[in-house]
PDB file of C-alpha atoms and ligand atoms in Angstrom:
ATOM      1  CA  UNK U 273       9.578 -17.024  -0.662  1.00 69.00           C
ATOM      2  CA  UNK U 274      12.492 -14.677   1.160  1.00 88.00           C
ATOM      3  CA  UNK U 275      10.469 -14.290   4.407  1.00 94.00           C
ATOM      4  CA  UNK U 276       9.002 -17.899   4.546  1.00 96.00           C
ATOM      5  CA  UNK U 277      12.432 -19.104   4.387  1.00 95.00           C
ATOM      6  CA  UNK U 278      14.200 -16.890   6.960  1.00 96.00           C
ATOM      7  CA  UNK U 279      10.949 -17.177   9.276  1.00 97.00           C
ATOM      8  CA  UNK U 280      11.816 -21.086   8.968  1.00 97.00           C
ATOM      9  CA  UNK U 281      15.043 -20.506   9.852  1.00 97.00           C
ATOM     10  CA  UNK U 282      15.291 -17.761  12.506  1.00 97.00           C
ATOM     11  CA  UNK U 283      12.202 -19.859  14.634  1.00 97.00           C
ATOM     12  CA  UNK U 284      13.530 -20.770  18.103  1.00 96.00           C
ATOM     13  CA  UNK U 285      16.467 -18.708  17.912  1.00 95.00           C
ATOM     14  CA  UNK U 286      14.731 -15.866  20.103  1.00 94.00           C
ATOM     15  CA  UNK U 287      14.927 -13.557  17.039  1.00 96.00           C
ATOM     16  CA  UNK U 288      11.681 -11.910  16.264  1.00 95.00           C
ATOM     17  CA  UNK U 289      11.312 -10.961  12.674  1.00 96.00           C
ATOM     18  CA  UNK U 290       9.398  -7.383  11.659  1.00 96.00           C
ATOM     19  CA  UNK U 291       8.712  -6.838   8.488  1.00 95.00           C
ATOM     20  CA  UNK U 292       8.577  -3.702   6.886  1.00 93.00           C
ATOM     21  CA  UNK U 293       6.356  -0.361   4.876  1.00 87.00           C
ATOM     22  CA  UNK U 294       4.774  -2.161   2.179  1.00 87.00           C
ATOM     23  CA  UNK U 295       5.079  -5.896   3.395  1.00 91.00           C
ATOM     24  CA  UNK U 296       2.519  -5.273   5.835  1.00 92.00           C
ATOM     25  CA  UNK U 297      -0.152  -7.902   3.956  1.00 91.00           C
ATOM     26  CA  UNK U 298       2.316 -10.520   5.295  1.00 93.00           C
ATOM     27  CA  UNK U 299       0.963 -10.858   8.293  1.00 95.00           C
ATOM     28  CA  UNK U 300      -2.466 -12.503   7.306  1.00 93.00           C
ATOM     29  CA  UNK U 301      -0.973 -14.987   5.124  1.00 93.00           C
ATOM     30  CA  UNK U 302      -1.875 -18.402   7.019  1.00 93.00           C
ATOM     31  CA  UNK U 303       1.076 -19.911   6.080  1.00 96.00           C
ATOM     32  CA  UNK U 304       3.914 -16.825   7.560  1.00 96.00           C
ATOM     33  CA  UNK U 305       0.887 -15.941  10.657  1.00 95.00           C
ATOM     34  CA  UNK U 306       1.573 -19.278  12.157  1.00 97.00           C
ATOM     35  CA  UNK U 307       5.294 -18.489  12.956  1.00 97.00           C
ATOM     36  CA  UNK U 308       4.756 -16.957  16.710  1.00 96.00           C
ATOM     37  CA  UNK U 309       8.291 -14.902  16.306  1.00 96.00           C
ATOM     38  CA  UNK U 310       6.542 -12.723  13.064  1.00 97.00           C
ATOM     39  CA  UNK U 311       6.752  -9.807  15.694  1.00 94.00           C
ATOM     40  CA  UNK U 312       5.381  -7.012  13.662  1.00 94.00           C
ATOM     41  CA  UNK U 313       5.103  -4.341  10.795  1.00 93.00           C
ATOM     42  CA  UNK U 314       7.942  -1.722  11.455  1.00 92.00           C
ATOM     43  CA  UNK U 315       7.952   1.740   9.928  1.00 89.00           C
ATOM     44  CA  UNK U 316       5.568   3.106   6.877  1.00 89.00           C
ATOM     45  CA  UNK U 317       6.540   4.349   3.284  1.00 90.00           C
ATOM     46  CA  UNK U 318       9.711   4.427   1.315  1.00 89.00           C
ATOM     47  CA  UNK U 319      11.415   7.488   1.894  1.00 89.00           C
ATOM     48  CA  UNK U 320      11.172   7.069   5.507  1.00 90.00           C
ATOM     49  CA  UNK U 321      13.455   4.265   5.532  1.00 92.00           C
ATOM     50  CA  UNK U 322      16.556   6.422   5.894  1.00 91.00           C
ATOM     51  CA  UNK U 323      15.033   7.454   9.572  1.00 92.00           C
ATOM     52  CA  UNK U 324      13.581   4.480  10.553  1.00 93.00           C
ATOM     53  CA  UNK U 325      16.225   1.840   9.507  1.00 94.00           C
ATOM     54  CA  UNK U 326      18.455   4.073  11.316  1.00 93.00           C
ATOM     55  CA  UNK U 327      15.982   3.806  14.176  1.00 92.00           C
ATOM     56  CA  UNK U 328      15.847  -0.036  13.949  1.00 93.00           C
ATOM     57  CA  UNK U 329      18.294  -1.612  15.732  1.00 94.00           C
ATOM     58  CA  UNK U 330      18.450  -5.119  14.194  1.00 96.00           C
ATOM     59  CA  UNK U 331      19.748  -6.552  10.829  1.00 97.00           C
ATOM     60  CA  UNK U 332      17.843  -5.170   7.426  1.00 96.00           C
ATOM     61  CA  UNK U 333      16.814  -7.650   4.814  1.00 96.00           C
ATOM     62  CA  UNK U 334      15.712  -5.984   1.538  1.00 93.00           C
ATOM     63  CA  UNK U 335      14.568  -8.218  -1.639  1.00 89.00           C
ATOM     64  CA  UNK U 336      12.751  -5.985  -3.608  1.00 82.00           C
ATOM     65  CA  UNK U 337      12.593  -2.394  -5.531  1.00 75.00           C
ATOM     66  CA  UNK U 338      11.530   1.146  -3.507  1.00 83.00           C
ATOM     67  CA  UNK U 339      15.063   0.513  -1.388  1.00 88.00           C
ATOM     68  CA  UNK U 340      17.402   3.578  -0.549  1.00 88.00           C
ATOM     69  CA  UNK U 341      21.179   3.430  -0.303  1.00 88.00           C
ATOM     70  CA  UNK U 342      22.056   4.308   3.587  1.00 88.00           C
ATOM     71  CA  UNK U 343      22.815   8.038   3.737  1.00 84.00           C
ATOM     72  CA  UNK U 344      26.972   8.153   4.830  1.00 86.00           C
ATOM     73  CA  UNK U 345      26.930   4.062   5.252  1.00 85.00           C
ATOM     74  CA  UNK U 346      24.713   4.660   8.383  1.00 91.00           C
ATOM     75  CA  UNK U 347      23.207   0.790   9.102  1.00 94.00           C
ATOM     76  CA  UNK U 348      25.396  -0.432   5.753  1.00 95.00           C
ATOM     77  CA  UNK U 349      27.091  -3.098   7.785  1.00 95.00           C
ATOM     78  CA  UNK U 350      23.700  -4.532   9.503  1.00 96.00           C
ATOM     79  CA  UNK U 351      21.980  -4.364   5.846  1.00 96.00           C
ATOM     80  CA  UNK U 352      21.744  -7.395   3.629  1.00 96.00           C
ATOM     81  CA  UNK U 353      20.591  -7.744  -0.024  1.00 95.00           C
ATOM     82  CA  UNK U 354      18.856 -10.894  -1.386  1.00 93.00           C
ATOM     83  CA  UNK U 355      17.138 -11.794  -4.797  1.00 90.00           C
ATOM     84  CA  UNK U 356      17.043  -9.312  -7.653  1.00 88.00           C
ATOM     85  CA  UNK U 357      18.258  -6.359  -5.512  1.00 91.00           C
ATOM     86  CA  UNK U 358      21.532  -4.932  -4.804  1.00 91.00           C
ATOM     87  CA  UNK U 359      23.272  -2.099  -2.823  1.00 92.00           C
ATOM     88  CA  UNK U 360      26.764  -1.422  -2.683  1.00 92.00           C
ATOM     89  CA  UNK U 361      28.505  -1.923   0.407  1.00 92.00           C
ATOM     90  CA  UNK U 362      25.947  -4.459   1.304  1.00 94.00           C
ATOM     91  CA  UNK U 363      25.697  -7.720   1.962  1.00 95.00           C
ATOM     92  CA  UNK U 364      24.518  -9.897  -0.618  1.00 95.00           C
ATOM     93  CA  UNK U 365      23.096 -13.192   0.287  1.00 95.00           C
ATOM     94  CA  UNK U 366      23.057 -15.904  -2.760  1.00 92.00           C
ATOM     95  CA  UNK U 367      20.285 -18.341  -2.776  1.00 90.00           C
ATOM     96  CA  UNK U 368      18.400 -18.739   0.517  1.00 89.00           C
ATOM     97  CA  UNK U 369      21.042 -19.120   3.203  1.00 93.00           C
ATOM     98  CA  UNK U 370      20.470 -16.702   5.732  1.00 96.00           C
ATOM     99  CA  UNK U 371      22.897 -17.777   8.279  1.00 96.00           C
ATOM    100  CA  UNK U 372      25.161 -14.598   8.095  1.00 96.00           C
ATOM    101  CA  UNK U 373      22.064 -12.574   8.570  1.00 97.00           C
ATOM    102  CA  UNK U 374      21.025 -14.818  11.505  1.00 97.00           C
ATOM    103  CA  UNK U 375      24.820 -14.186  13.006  1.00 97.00           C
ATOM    104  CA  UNK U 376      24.306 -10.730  12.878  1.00 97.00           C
ATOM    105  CA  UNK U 377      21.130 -10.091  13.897  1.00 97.00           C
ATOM    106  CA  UNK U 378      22.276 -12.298  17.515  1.00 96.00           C
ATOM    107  CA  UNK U 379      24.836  -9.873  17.716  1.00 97.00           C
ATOM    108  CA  UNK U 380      22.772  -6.747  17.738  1.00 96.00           C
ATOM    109  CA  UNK U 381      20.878  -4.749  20.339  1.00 93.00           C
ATOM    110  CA  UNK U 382      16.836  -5.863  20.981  1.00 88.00           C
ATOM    111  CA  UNK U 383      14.555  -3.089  19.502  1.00 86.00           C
ATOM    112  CA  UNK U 384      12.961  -0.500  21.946  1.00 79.00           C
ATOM    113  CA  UNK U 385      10.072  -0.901  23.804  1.00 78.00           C
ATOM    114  CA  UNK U 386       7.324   0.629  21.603  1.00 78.00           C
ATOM    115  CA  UNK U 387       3.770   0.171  22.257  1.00 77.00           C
ATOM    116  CA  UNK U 388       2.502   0.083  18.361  1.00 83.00           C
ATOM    117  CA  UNK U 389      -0.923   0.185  16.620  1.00 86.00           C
ATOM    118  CA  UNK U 390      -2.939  -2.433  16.178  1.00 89.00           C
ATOM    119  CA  UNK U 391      -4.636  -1.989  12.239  1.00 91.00           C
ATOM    120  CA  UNK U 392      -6.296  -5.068  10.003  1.00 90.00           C
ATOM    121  CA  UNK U 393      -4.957  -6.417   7.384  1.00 91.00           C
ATOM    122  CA  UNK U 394      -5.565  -9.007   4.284  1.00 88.00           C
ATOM    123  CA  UNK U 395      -8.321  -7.842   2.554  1.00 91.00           C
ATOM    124  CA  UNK U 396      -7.449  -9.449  -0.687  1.00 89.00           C
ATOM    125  CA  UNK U 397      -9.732  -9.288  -3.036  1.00 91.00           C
ATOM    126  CA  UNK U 398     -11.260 -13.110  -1.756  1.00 90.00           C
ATOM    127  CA  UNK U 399     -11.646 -11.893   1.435  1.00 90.00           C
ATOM    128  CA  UNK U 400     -13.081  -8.836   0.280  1.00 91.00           C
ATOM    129  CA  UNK U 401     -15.802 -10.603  -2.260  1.00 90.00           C
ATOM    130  CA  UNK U 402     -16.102 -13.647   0.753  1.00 90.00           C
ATOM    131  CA  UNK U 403     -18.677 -10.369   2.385  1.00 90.00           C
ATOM    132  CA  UNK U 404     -19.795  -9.357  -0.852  1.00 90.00           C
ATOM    133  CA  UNK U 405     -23.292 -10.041   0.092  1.00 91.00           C
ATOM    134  CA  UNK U 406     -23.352  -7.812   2.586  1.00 94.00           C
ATOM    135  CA  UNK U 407     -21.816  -4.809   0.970  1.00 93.00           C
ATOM    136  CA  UNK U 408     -23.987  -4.865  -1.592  1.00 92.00           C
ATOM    137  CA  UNK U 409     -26.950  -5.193   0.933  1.00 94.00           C
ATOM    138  CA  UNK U 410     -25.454  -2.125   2.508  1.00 95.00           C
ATOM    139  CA  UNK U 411     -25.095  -0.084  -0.829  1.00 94.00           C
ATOM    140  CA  UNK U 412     -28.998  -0.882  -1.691  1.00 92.00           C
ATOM    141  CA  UNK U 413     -30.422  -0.262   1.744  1.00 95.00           C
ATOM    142  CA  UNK U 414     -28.307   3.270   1.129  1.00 95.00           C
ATOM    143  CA  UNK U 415     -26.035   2.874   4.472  1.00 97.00           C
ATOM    144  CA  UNK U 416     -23.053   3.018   2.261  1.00 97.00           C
ATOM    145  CA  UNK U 417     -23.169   6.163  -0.136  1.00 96.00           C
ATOM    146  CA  UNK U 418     -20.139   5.443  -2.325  1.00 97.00           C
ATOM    147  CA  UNK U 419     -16.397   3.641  -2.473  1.00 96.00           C
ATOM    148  CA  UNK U 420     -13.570   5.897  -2.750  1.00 97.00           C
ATOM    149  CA  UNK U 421      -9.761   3.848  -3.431  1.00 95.00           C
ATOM    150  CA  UNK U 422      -7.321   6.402  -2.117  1.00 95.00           C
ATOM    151  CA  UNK U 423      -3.911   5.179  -2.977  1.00 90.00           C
ATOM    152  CA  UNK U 424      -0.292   4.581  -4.474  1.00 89.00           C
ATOM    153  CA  UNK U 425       3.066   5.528  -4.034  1.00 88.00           C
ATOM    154  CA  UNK U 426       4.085   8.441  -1.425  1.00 88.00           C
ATOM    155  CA  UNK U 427       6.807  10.306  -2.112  1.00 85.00           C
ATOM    156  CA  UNK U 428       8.442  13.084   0.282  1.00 81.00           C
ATOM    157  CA  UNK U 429       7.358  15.829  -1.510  1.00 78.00           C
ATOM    158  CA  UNK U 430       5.303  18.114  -0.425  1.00 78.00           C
ATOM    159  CA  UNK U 431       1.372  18.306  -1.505  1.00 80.00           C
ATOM    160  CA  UNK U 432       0.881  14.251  -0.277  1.00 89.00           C
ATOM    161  CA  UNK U 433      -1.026  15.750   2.568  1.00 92.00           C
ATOM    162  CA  UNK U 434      -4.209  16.203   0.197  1.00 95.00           C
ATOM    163  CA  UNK U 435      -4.411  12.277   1.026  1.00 95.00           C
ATOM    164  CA  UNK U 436      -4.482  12.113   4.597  1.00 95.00           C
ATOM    165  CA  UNK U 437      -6.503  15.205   4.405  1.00 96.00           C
ATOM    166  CA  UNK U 438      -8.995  13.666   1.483  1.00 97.00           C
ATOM    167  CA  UNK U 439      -9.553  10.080   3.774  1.00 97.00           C
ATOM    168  CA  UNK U 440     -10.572  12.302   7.169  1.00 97.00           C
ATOM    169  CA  UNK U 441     -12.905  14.288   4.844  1.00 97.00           C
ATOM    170  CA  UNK U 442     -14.502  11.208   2.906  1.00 98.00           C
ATOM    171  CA  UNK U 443     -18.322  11.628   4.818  1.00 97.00           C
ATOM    172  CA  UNK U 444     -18.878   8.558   7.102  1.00 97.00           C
ATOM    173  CA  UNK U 445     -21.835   6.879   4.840  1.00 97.00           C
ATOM    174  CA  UNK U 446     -18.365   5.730   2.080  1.00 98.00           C
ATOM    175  CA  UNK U 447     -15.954   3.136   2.671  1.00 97.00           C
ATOM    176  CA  UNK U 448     -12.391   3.776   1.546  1.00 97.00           C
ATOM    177  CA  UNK U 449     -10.543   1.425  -0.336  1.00 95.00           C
ATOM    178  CA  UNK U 450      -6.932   1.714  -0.426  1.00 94.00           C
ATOM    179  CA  UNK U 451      -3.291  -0.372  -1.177  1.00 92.00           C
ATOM    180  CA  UNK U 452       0.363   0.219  -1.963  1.00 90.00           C
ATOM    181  CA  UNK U 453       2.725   2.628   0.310  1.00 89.00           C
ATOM    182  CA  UNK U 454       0.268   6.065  -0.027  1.00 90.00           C
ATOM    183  CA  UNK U 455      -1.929   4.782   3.073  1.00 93.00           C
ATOM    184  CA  UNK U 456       0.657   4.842   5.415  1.00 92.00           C
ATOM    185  CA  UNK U 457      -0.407   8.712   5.712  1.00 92.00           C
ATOM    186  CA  UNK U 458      -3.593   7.441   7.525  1.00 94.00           C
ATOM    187  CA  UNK U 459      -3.906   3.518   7.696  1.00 93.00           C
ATOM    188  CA  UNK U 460      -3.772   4.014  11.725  1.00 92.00           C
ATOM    189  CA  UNK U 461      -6.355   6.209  12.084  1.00 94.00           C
ATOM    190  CA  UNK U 462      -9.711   5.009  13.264  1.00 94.00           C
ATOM    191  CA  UNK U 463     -12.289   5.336  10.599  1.00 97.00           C
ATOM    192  CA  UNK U 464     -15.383   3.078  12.181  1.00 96.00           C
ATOM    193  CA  UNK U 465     -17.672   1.209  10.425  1.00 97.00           C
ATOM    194  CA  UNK U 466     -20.947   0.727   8.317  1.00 97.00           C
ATOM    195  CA  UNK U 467     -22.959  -2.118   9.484  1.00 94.00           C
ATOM    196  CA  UNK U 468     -20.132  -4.400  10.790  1.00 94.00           C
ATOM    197  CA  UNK U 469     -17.694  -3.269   7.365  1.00 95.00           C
ATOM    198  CA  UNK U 470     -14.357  -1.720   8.269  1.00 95.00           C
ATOM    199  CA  UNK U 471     -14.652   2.062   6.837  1.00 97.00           C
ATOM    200  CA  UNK U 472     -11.016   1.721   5.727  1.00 96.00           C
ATOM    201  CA  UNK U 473     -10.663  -1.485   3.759  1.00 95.00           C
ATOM    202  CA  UNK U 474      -6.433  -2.301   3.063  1.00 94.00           C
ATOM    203  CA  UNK U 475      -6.300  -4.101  -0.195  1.00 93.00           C
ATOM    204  CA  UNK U 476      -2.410  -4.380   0.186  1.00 90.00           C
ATOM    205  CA  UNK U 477       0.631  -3.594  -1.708  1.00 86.00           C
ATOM    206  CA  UNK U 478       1.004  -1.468  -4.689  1.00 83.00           C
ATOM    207  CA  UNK U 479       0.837  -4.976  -6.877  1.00 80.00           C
ATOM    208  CA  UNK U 480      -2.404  -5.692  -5.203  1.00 85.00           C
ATOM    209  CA  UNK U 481      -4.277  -2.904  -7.544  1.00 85.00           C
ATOM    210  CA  UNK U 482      -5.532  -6.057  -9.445  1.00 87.00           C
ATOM    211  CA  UNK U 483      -7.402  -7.203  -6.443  1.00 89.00           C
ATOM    212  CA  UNK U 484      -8.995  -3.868  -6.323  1.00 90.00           C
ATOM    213  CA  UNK U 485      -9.466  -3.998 -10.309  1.00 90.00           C
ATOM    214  CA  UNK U 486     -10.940  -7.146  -9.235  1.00 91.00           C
ATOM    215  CA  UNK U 487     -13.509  -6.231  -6.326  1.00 92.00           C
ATOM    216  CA  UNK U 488     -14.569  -3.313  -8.609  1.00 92.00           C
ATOM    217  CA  UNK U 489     -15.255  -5.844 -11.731  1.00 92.00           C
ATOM    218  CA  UNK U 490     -17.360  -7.998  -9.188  1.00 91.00           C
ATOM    219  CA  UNK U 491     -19.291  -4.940  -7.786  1.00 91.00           C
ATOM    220  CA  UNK U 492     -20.106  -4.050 -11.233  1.00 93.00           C
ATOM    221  CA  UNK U 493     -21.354  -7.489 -12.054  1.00 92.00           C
ATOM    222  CA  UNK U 494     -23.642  -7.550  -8.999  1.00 90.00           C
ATOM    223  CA  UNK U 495     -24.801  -4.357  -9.924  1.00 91.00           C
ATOM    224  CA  UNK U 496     -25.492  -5.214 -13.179  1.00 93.00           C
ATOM    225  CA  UNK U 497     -23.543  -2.211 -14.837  1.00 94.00           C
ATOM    226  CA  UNK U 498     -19.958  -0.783 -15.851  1.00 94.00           C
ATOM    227  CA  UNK U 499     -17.273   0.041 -13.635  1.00 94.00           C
ATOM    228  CA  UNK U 500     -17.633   3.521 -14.702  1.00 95.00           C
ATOM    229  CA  UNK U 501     -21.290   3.338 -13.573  1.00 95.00           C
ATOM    230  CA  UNK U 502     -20.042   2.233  -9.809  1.00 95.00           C
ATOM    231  CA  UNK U 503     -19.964   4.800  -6.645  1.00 95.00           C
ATOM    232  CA  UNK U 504     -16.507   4.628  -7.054  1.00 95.00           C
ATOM    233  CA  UNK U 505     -13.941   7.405  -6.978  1.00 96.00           C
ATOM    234  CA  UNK U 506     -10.440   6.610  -7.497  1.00 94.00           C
ATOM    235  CA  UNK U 507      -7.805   9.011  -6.152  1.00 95.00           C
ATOM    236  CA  UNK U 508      -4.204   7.751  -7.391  1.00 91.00           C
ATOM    237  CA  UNK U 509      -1.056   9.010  -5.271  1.00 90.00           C
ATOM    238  CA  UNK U 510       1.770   8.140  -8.028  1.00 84.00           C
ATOM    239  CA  UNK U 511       5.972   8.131  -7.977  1.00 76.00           C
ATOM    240  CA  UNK U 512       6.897   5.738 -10.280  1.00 74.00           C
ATOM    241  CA  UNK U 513       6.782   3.429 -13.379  1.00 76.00           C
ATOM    242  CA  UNK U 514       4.705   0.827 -11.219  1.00 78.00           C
ATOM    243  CA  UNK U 515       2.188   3.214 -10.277  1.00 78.00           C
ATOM    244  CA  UNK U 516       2.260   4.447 -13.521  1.00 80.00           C
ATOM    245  CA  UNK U 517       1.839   1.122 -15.221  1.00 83.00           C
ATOM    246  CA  UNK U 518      -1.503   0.883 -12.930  1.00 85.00           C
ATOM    247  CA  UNK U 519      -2.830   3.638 -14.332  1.00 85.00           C
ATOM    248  CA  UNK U 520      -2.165   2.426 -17.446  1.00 87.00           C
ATOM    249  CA  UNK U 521      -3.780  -0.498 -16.474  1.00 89.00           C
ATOM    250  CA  UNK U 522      -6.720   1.624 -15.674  1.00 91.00           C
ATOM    251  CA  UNK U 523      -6.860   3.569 -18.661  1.00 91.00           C
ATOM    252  CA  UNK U 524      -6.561   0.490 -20.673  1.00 91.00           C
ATOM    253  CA  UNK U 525      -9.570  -1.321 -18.773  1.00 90.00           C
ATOM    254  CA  UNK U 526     -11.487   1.574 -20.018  1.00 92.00           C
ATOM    255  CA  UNK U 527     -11.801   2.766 -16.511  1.00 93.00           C
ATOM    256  CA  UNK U 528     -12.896   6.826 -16.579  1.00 95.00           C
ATOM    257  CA  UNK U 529     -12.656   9.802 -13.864  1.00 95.00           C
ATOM    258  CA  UNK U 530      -9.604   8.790 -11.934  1.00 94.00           C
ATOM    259  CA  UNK U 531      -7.852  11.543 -10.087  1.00 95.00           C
ATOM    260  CA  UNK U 532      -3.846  11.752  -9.617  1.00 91.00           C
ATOM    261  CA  UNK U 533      -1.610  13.675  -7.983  1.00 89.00           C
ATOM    262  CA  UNK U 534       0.149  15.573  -6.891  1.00 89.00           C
ATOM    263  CA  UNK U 535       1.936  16.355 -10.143  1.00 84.00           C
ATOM    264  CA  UNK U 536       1.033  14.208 -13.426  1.00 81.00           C
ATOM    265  CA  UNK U 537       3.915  11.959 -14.275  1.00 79.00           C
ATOM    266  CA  UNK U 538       6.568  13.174 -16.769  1.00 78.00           C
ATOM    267  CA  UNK U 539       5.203  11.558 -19.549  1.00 75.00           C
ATOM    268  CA  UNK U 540       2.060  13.340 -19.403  1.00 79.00           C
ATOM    269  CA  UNK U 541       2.779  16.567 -21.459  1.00 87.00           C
ATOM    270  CA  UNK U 542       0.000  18.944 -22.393  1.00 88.00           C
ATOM    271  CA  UNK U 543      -1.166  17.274 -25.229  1.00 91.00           C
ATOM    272  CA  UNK U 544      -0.506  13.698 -24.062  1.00 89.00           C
ATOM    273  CA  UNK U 545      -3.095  14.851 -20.715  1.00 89.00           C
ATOM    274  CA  UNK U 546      -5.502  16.672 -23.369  1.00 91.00           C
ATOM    275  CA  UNK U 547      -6.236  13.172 -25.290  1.00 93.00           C
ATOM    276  CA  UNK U 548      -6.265  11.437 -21.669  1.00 92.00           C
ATOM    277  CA  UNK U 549      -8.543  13.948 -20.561  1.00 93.00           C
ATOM    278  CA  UNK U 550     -10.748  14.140 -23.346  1.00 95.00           C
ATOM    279  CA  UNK U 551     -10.769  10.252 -23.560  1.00 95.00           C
ATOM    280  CA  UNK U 552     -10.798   8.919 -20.166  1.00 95.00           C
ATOM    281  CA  UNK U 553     -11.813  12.005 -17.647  1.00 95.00           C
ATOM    282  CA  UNK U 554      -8.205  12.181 -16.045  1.00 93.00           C
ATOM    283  CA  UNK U 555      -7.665  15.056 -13.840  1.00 93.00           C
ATOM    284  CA  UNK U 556      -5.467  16.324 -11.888  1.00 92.00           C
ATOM    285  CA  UNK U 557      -6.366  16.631  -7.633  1.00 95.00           C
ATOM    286  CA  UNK U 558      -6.935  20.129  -6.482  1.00 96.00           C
ATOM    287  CA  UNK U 559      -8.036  20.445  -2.985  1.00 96.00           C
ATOM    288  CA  UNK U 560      -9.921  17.743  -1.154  1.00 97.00           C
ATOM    289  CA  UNK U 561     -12.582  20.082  -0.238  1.00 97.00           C
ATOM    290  CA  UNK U 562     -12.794  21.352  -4.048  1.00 98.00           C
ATOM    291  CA  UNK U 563     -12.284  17.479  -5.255  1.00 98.00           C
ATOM    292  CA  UNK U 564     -14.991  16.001  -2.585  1.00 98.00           C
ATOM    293  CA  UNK U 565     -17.256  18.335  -3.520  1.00 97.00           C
ATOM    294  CA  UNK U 566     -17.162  17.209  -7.247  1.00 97.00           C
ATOM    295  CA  UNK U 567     -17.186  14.241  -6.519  1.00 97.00           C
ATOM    296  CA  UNK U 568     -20.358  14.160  -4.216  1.00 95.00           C
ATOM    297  CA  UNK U 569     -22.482  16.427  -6.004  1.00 90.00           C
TER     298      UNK U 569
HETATM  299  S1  LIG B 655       3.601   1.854  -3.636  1.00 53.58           S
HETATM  300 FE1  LIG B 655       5.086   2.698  -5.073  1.00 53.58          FE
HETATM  301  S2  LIG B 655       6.679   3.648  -3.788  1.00 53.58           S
HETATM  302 FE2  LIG B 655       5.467   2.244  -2.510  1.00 53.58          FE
HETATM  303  S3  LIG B 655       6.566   0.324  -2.538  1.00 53.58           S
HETATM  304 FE3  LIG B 655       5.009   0.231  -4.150  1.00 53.58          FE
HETATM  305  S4  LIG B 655       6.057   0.933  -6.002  1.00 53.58           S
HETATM  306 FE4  LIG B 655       7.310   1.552  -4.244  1.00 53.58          FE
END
């Protein structure tokens, strides 16, 4: 694993490592948490990378997909490539040598003093099941009303407010379930709790939408009845082919009701939406007041 390996090798060298948007889960894996110098989770979705890698004054690693190419070669020279990704002008690091990366990153300014948020992380779906007990105790005794998973990709156009807007709204009786980049619009707001349970439970990365598939599977087994049957509303926030592999997923599971937004994705013409709709309940979001209000009634 990338950041295993460069946490191994960047430990007592006074660099701290930050990881960034989506890798945010990283920091309650056992294994990475133990390495003191993991400083951090730097800077939120995608398509504010162009800002905040500008913003961020040390050396960029990026392994994976959702990567921009610097705007005018702005932070090209401190940004390295590794694994199946590539951007040109950049620095591409073969196998798991990081030395060059290391070099550079001693040469560069510290970051700025920033105070930060503190938020929780890691609820995988074995953490999540690991209090199962007492959710369920919490949904019977009618202190939590219903589960709402808010979440997928964010994009930067306009109409992803309805998210932020849609968590604030959710009434305080329902726990919201989210993952993948979409959260970033309101992860670090304080939502409380019901009866010890974080309000805003952080499943993880876009990928971890099976661990949600998975906690919803397991609520419908203890409450002996389909997933359709839960009090479950799930919002999706999409942008591209992963997302819309999930809600493939989803549709293939059977799973019925699911909302997306904020335009249907560009396969989804007229007729393609009518069968969807007709066979699976898909709609579109309006409003969060107009969708809540469906939803609740
Ligand atoms: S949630 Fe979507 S946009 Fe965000 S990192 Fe995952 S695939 Fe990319």
């Amino acid at each position: 694993m990338d950041l295993y390996e460069l946490l191994r090798q960047t430990e007592g060298t006074g660099i701290n490592v930050y990881t960034h948007g989506e890798m945010l889960p990283s920091h309650a894996y056992p294994e990475l948490r133990k390495f003191k110098h993991l400083a951090g989770n730097y800077g939120g979705a995608w398509q504010e990378q162009k800002k905040e890698f500008n913003a961020f004054s040390g050396a960029i690693l990026v392994t994976t997909n959702c990567v921009l190419i610097p705007p005018d070669g702005t932070y090209l020279d401190r940004l390295f490539t590794a694994g199946i990704t590539g951007i040109p002008g950049a620095r591409h690091i073969i196998g798991k040598d990081f030395k060059v990366l290391i070099e550079k990153a001693k040469s560069l300014p510290p970051l700025p003093e920033s105070s930060g948020n503190r938020i929780m992380t890691g609820f995988h779906h074995t953490a999540i099941l690991g209090i199962a007990d007492k959710i369920i105790d919490a949904v019977k005794a009618g202190k939590i009303r219903r589960f709402f998973l808010i979440g997928g990709c964010d994009g930067a156009k306009p109409g992803r407010n309805y998210y932020t807007e849609l968590a604030e709204s959710v009434p305080k009786d329902c726990i919201i379930l989210t993952l993948a980049c979409g959260k970033y619009r309101f992860n670090k707001l304080d939502f409380g709790e019901i009866e010890g349970i974080p309000r805003l439970i952080d499943i993880g990365q876009c990928n971890n939408a099976y661990s949600a598939i998975q906690v919803a599977l397991a609520l419908a087994g203890a409450f002996k009845c389909s997933v359709n049957e839960l009090p479950l509303s799930i919002i999706l926030s999409w942008f591209e082919q992963k997302a819309v592999a999930i809600l493939l997923t989803l549709l293939y599971l059977g799973v019925k009701g699911i909302r997306i937004g904020p335009t249907p994705p560009a396969f989804i013409t007229q007729n393609v939406f009518k069968v969807i709709q007709e066979n699976y309940g898909l709609k579109l979001i309006t409003t969060p007041e107009k969708d809540l209000a469906e939803i609740l009634k």
